[in-house]
Short mmCIF file of C-alpha atoms and ligand atoms in Angstrom, two decimals:
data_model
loop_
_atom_site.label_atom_id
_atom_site.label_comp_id
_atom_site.label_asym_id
_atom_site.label_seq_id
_atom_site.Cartn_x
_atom_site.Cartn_y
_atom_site.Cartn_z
CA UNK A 527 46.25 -35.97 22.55
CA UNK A 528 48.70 -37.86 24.88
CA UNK A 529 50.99 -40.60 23.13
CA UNK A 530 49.53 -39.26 19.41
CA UNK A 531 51.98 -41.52 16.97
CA UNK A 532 50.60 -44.50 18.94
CA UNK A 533 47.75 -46.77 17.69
CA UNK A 534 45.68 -45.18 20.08
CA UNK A 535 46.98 -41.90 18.81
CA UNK A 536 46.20 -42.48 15.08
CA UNK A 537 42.55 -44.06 15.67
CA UNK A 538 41.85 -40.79 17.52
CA UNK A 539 43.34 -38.50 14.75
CA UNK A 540 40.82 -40.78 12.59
CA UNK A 541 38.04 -39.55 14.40
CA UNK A 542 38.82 -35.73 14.63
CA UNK A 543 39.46 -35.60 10.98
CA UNK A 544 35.99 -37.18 10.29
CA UNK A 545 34.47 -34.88 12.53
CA UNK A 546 34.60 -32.28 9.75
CA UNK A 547 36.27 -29.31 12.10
CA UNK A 548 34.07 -29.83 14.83
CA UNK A 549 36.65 -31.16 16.90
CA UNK A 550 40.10 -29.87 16.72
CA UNK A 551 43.69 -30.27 18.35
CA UNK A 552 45.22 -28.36 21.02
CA UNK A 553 48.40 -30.73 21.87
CA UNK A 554 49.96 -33.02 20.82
CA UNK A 555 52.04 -35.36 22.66
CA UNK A 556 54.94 -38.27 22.12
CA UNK A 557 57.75 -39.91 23.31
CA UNK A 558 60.39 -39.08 20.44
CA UNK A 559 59.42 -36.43 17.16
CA UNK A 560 60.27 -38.67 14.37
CA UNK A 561 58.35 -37.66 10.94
CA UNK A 562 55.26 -39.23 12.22
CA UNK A 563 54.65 -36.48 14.82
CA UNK A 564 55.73 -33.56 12.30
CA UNK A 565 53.13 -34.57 9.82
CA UNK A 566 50.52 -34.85 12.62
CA UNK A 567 51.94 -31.41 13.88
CA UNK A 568 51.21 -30.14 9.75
CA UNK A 569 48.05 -31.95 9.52
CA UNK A 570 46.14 -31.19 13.01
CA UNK A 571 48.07 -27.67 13.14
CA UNK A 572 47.80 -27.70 17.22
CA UNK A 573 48.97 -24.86 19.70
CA UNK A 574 52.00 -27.29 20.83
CA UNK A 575 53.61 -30.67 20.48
CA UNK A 576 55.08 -31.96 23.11
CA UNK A 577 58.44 -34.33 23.12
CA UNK A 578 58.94 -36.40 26.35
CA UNK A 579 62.40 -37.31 25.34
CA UNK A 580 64.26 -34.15 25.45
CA UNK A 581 66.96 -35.53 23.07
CA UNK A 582 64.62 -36.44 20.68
CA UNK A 583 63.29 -32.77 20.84
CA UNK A 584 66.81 -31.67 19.43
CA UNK A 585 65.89 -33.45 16.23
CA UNK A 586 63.10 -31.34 15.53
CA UNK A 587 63.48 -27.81 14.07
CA UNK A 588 61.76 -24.78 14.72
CA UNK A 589 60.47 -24.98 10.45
CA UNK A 590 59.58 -28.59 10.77
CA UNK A 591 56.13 -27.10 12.79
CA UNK A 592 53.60 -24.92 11.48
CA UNK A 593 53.41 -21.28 12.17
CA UNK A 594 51.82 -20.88 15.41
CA UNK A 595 52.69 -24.30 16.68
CA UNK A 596 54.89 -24.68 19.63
CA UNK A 597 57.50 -27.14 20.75
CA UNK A 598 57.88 -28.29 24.76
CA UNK A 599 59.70 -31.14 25.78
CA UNK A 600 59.91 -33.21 28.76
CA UNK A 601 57.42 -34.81 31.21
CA UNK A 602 56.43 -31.77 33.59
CA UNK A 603 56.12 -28.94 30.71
CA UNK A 604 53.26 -31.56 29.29
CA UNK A 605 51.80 -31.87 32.53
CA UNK A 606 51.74 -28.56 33.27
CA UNK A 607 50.57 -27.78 29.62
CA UNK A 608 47.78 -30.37 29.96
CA UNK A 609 45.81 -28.54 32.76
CA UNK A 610 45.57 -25.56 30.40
CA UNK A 611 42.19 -23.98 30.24
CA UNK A 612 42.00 -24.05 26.64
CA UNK A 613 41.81 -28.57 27.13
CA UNK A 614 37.73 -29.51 27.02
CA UNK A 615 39.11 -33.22 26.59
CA UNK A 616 42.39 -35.18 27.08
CA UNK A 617 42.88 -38.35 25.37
CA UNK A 618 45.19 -40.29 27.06
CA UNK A 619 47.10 -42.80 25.37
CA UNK A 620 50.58 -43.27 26.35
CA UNK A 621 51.93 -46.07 26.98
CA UNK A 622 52.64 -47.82 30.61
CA UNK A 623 53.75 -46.33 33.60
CA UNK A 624 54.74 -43.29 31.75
CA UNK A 625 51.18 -42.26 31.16
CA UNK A 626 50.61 -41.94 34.77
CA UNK A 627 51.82 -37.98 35.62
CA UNK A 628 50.33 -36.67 32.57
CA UNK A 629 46.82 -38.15 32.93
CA UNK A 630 47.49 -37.36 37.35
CA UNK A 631 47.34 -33.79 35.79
CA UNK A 632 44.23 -33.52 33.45
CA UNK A 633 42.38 -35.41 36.40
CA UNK A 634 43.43 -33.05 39.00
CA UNK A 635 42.62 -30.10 36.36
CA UNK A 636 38.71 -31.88 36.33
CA UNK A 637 38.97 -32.62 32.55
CA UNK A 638 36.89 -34.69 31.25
CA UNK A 639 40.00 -37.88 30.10
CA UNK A 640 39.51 -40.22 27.70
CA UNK A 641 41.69 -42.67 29.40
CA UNK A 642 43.27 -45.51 27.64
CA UNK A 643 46.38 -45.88 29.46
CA UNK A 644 44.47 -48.38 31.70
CA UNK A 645 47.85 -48.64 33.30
CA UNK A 646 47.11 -45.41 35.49
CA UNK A 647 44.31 -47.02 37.22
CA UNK A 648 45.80 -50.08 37.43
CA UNK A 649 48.61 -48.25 39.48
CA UNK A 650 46.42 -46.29 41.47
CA UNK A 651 42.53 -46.62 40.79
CA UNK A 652 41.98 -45.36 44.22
CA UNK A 653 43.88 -42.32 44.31
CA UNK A 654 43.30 -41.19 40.45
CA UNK A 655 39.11 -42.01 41.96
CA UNK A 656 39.25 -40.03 44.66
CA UNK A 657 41.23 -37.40 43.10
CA UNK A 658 38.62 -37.38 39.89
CA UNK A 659 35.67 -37.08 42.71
CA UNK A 660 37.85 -33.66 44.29
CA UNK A 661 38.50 -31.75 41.03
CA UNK A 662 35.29 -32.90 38.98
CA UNK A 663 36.96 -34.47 35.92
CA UNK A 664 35.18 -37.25 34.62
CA UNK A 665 36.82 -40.42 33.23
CA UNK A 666 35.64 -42.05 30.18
CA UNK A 667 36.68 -45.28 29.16
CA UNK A 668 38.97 -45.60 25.76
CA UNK A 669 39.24 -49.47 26.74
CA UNK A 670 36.81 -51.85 24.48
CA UNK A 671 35.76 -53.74 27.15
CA UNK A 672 35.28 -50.74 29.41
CA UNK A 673 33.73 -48.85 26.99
CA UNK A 674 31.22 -50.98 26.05
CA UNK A 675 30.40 -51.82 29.97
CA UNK A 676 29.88 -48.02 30.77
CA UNK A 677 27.10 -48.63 28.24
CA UNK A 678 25.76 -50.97 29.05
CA UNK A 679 25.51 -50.25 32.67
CA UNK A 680 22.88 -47.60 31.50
CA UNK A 681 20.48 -50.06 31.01
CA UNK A 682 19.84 -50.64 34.62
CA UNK A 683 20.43 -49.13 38.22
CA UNK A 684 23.55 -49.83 39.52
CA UNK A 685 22.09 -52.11 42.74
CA UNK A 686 21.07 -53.97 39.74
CA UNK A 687 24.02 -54.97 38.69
CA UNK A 688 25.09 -58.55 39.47
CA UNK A 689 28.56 -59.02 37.36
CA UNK A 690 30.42 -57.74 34.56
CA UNK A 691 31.34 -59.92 32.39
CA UNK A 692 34.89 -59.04 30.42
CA UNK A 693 35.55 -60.37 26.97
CA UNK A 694 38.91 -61.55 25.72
CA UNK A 695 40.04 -62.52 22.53
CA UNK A 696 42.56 -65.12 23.36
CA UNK A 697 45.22 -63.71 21.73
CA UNK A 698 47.36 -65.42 19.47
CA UNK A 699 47.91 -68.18 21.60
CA UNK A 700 44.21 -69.38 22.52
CA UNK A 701 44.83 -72.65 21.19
CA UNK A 702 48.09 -73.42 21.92
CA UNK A 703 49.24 -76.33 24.06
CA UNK A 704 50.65 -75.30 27.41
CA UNK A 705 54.13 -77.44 26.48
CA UNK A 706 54.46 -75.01 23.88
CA UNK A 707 54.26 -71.43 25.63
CA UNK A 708 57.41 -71.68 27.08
CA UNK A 709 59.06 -71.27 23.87
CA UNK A 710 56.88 -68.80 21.59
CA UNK A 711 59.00 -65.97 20.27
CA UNK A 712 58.30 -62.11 20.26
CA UNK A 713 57.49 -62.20 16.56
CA UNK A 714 54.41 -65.04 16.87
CA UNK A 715 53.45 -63.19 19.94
CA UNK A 716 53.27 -59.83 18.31
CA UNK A 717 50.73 -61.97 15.92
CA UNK A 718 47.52 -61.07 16.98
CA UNK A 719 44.15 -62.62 15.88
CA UNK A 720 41.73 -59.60 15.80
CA UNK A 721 43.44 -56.46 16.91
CA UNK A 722 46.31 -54.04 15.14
CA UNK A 723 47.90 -52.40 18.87
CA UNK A 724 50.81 -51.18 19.94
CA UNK A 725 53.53 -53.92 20.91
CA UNK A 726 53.28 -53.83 24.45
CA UNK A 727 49.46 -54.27 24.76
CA UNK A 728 49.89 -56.77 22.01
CA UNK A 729 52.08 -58.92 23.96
CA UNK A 730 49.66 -58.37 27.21
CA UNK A 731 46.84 -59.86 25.01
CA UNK A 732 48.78 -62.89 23.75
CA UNK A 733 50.03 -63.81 27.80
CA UNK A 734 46.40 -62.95 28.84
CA UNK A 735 47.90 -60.14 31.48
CA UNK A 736 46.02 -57.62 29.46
CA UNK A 737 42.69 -58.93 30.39
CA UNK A 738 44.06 -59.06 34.27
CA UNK A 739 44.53 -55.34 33.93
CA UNK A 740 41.55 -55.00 32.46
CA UNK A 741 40.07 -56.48 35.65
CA UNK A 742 41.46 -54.52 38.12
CA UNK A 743 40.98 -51.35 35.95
CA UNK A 744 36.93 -52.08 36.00
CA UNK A 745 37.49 -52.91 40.02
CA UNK A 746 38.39 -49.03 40.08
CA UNK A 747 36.67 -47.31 37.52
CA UNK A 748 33.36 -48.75 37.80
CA UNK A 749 33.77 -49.58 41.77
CA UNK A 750 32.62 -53.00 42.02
CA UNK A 751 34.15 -55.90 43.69
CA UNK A 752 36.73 -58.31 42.53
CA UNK A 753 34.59 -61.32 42.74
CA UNK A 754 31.99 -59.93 40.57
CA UNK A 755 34.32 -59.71 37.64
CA UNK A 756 34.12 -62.27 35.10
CA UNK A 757 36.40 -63.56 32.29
CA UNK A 758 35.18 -65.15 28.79
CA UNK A 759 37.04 -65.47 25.82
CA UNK A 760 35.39 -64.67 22.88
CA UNK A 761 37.49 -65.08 19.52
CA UNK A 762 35.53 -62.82 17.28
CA UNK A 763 36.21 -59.71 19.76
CA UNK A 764 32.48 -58.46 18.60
CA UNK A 765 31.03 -58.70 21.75
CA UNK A 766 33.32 -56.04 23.84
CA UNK A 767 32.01 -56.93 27.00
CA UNK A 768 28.51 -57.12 29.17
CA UNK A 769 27.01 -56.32 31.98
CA UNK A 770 24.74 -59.07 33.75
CA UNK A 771 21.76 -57.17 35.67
CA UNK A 772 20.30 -59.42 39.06
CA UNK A 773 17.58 -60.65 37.04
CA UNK A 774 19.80 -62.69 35.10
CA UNK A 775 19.37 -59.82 32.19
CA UNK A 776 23.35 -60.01 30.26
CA UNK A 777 23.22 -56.58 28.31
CA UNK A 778 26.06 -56.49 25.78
CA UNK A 779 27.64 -53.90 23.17
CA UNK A 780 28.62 -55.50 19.86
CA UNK A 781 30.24 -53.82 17.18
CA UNK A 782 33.41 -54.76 14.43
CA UNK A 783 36.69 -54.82 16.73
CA UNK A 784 37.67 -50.58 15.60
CA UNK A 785 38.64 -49.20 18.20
CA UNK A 786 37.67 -45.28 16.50
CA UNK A 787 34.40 -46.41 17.97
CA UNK A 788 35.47 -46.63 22.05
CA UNK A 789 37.68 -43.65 21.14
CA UNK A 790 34.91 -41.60 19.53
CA UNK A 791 32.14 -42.61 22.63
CA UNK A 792 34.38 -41.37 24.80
CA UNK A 793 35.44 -38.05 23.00
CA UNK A 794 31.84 -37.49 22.30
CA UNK A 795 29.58 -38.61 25.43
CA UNK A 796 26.53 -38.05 26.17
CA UNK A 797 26.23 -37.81 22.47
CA UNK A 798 26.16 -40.27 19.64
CA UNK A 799 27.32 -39.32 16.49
CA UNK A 800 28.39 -40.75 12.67
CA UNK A 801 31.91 -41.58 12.51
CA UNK A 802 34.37 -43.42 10.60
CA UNK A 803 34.66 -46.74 12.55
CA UNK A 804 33.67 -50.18 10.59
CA UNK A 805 30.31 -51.48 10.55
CA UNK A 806 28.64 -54.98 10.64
CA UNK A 807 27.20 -55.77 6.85
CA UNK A 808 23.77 -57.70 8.03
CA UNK A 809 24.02 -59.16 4.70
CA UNK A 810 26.72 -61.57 5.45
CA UNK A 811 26.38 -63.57 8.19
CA UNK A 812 28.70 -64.20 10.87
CA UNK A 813 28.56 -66.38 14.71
CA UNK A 814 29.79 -65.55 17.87
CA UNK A 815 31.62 -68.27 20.50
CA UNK A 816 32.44 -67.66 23.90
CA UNK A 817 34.81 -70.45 26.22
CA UNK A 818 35.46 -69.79 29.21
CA UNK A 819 39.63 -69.14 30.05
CA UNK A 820 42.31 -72.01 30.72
CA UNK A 821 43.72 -70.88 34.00
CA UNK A 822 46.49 -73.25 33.31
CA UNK A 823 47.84 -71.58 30.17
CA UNK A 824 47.08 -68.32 31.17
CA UNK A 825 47.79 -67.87 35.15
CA UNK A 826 47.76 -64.49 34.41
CA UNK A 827 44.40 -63.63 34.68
CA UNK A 828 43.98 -65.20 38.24
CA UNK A 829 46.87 -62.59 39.20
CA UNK A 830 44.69 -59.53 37.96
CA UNK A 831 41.57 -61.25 40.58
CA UNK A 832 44.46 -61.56 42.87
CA UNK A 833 45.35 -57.50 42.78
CA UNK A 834 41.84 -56.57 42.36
CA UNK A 835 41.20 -57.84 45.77
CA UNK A 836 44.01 -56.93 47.21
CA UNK A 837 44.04 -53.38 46.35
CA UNK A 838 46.75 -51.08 47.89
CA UNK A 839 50.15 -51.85 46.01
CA UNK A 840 49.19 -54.72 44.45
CA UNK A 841 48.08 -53.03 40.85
CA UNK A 842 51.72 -51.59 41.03
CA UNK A 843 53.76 -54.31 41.39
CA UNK A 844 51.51 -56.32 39.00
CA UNK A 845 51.68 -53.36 36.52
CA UNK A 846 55.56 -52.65 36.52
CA UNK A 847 56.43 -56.66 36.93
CA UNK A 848 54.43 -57.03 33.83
CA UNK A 849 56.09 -54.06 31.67
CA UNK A 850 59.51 -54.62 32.80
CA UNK A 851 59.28 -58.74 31.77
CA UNK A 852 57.48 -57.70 28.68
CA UNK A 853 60.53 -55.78 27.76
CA UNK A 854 62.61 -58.51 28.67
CA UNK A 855 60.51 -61.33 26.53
CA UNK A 856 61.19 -58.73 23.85
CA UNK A 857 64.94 -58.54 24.07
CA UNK A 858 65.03 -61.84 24.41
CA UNK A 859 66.02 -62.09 27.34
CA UNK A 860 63.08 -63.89 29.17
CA UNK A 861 60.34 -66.69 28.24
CA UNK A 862 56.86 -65.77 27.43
CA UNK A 863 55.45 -67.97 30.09
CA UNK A 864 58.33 -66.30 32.38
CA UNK A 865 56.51 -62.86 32.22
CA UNK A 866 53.48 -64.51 34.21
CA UNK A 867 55.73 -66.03 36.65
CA UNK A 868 57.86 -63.22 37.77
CA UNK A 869 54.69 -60.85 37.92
CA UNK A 870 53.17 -63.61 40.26
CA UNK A 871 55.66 -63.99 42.19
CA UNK A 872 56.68 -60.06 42.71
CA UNK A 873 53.29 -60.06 43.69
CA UNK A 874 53.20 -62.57 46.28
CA UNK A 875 56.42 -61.39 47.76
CA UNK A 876 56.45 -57.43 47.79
CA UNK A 877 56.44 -55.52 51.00
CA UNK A 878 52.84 -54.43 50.46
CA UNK A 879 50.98 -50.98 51.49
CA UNK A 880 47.25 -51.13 51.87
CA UNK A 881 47.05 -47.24 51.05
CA UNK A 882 49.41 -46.07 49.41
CA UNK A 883 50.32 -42.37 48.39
CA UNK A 884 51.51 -41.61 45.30
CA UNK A 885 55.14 -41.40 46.09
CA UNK A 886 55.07 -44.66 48.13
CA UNK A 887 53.39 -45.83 44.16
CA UNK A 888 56.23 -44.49 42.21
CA UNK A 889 58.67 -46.37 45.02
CA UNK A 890 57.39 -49.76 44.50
CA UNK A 891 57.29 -49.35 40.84
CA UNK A 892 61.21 -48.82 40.74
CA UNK A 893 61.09 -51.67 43.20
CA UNK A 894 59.52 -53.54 41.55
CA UNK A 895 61.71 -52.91 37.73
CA UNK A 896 64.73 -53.98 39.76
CA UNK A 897 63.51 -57.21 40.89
CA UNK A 898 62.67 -58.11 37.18
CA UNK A 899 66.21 -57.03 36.31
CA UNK A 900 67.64 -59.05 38.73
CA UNK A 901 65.25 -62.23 37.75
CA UNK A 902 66.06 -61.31 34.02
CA UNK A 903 70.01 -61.62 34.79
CA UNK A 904 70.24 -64.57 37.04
P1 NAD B 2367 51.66 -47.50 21.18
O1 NAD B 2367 52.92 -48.12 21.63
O2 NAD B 2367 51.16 -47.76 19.80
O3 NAD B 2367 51.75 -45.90 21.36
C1 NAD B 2367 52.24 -45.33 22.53
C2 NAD B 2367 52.29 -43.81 22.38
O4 NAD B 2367 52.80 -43.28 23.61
C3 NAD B 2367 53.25 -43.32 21.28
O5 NAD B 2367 52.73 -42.14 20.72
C4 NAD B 2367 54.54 -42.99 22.06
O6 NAD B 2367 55.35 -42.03 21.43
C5 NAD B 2367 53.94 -42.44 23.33
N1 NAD B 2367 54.84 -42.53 24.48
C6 NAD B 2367 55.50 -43.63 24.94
N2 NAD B 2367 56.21 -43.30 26.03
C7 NAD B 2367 56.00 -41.99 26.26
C8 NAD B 2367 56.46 -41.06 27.23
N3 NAD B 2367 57.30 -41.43 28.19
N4 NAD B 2367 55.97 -39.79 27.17
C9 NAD B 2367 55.13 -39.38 26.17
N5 NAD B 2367 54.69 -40.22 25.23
C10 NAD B 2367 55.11 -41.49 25.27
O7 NAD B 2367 50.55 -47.92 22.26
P2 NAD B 2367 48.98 -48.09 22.04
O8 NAD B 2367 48.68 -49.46 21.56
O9 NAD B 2367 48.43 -46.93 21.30
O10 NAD B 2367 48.47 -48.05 23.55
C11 NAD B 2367 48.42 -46.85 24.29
C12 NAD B 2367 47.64 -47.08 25.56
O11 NAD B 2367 46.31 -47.43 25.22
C13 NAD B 2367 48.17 -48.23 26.42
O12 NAD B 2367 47.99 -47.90 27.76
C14 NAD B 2367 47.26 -49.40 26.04
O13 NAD B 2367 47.11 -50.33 27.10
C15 NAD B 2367 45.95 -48.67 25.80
N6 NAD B 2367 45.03 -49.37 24.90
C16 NAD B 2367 45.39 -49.58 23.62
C17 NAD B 2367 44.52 -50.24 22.76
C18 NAD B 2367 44.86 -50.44 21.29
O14 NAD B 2367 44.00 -50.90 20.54
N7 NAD B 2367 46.06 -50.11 20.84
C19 NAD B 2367 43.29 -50.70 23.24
C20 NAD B 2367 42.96 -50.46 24.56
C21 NAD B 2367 43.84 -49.78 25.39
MG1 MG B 2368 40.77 -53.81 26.04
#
């Protein structure tokens, strides 16, 4: 379990729990111990936790962990430790960039990944495609909207398949006029409508660049073209997303926004099992609305097309653009709608690779931080 104290993290500790001892923990993984990793560590008793900060490992002591429980720190002991032959499944849920050598590893160990660090494939869906087609791992969707495509995608051939259709909530900011964005703070952003995440995907939701990730990540995961990607907000988030067959068939998955559920299909497929996520009560009644996206307020999503069809460094940039200027809305330091702008324009500008290795990946990336550093500053 990569990135365990996360949301992510807990909803999938939800699910082995229920599971009754029919799934267990091997590893556990996080950025810094804290008490929330120790009590995980007690709980899920696994054969190691591992610490990516190594000076937060020095806070933990040997008699904070079970018996039998070992400690590793740092980035290459866990991706070393992930390939191990014990691993059936790797959850992978740390955030951003970071999330990238660990899940490189299970993939080119041929796990099977649960992968909700979308950011990996947003980074390099190509490579991390082509690598998963070498080893053998298969990559299951964590992602709501991914999720719920992948099943519905069974429901026809896939030269039957004429769009999918990705559904956003809108975030926080859905209604707001566009006179007002510019000034939002972190703590109204952090406000979201429908879904309890981690801060960084929360702010990605309220600017809209989540759902531009989103795009690019079904461009590589599910291999189908930019242009055949569709947006629609949907407040409710019940409808996660559909698939829209050349018949003019739209086959969609609907279920309460848990995310135990995505988490649990992917853990679990082929097979379908009870679990602990929520369920609709057919008793009370509820409606669904779908609008399609203002472009206007939320340029963002045009910028996730924009990568999608570029391929090559594109994702990158967009990716790194977006997590550094998320930081920097959170320190304050730049504007909500400024996080769109510098992403766009990093985009636009960068000295772009059409196929890119993984090095020349990791070099735009720190390219890419600076330029939002120096934008941030000036
Ligand atoms: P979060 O911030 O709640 O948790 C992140 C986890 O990653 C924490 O356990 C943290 O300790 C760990 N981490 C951070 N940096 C690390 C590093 N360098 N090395 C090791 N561990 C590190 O984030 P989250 O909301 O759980 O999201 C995790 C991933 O899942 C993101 O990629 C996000 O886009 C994706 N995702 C989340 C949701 C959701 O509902 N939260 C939905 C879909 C996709
Ligand atoms: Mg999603």
């Amino acid at each position: 379990m990569l990135g365990s104290t996360g949301s992510i993290g807990k909803s999938t500790l939800d699910v082995v729990r229920a599971s009754g001892g029919r799934l267990s923990i091997y590893l556990l993984a996080a950025r810094a111990s804290g008490r929330a990793l120790i009590e995980q560590a007690r709980a899920f008793r696994p054969s190691w936790v591992v610490v990516a900060d190594p000076a937060a490992a020095e806070g933990i002591r040997g008699s904070d962990l079970p018996a039998g429980t070992r400690l590793a720190e740092g980035d290459d002991a866990l991706a070393e430790l992930v390939r191990g032959p014990e691993i059936d499944r790797v959850v992978s849920a740390i955030v951003g960039a970071a999330g990238l050598k660990s899940t490189w590893a299970a993939v080119e160990a041929g796990k099977t990944v649960a992968l909700a660090n979308k950011e990996t494939l947003v980074m390099a869906g190509p490579l991390v495609m082509k690598l998963a087609e070498r080893s053998g791992a298969t990559i299951l969707p964590v992602d709501s909207e991914h999720s719920a495509i992948h099943q519905a995608l069974a429901s026809g051939a896939r030269h039957e398949v004429a769009r999918l259709v990705l559904t956003a909530s809108g975030g926080p900011f859905r209604t707001t006029p566009a006179s007002e964005l510019a000034t939002v703070t972190p703590e109204q952003a952090l406000r979201h409508p429908t879904w309890s995440m981690g801060r960084k995907i929360t702010i990605d939701s309220a600017t809209m660049m989540n759902k531009a990730l989103e795009i690019i990540e079904a461009r590589w995961l599910f291999d189908i073209p930019s242009e055949k990607i569709s947006v629609v907000v949907h407040p409710q988030s019940v409808v996660h997303s559909m698939v829209e067959f050349v018949d003019g068939s739209v086959v969609a998955q609907m279920s309460p926004p848990d995310m135990r559920l995505p988490i649990q299909y992917a853990i679990e497929h082929p097979h379908r099992r009870p679990g602990p996520a929520r369920r609709f009560d057919w008793n009370s009644g509820f409606s669904l609305d779908f609008e399609p996206p203002d472009p206007e307020r939320f340029p963002a999503i045009r910028l996730g097309h924009e990568a999608a069809r570029r391929g090559g460094t594109a994702g990158a940039v967009l990716n790194a653009a977006n997590e550094a200027a998320v930081q920097g809305f959170l320190d304050g330091e730049l504007a909500f709608t400024e996080i769109a702008e510098v992403s766009g324009r990093l985009l636009e500008e960068h000295p772009f690779e059409a196929e890119p290795s993984l090095e020349d990946i990791c070099g735009i990336d720190a390219w890419t931080r600076e330029e939002v550093q120096r934008w941030s500053v000036s």
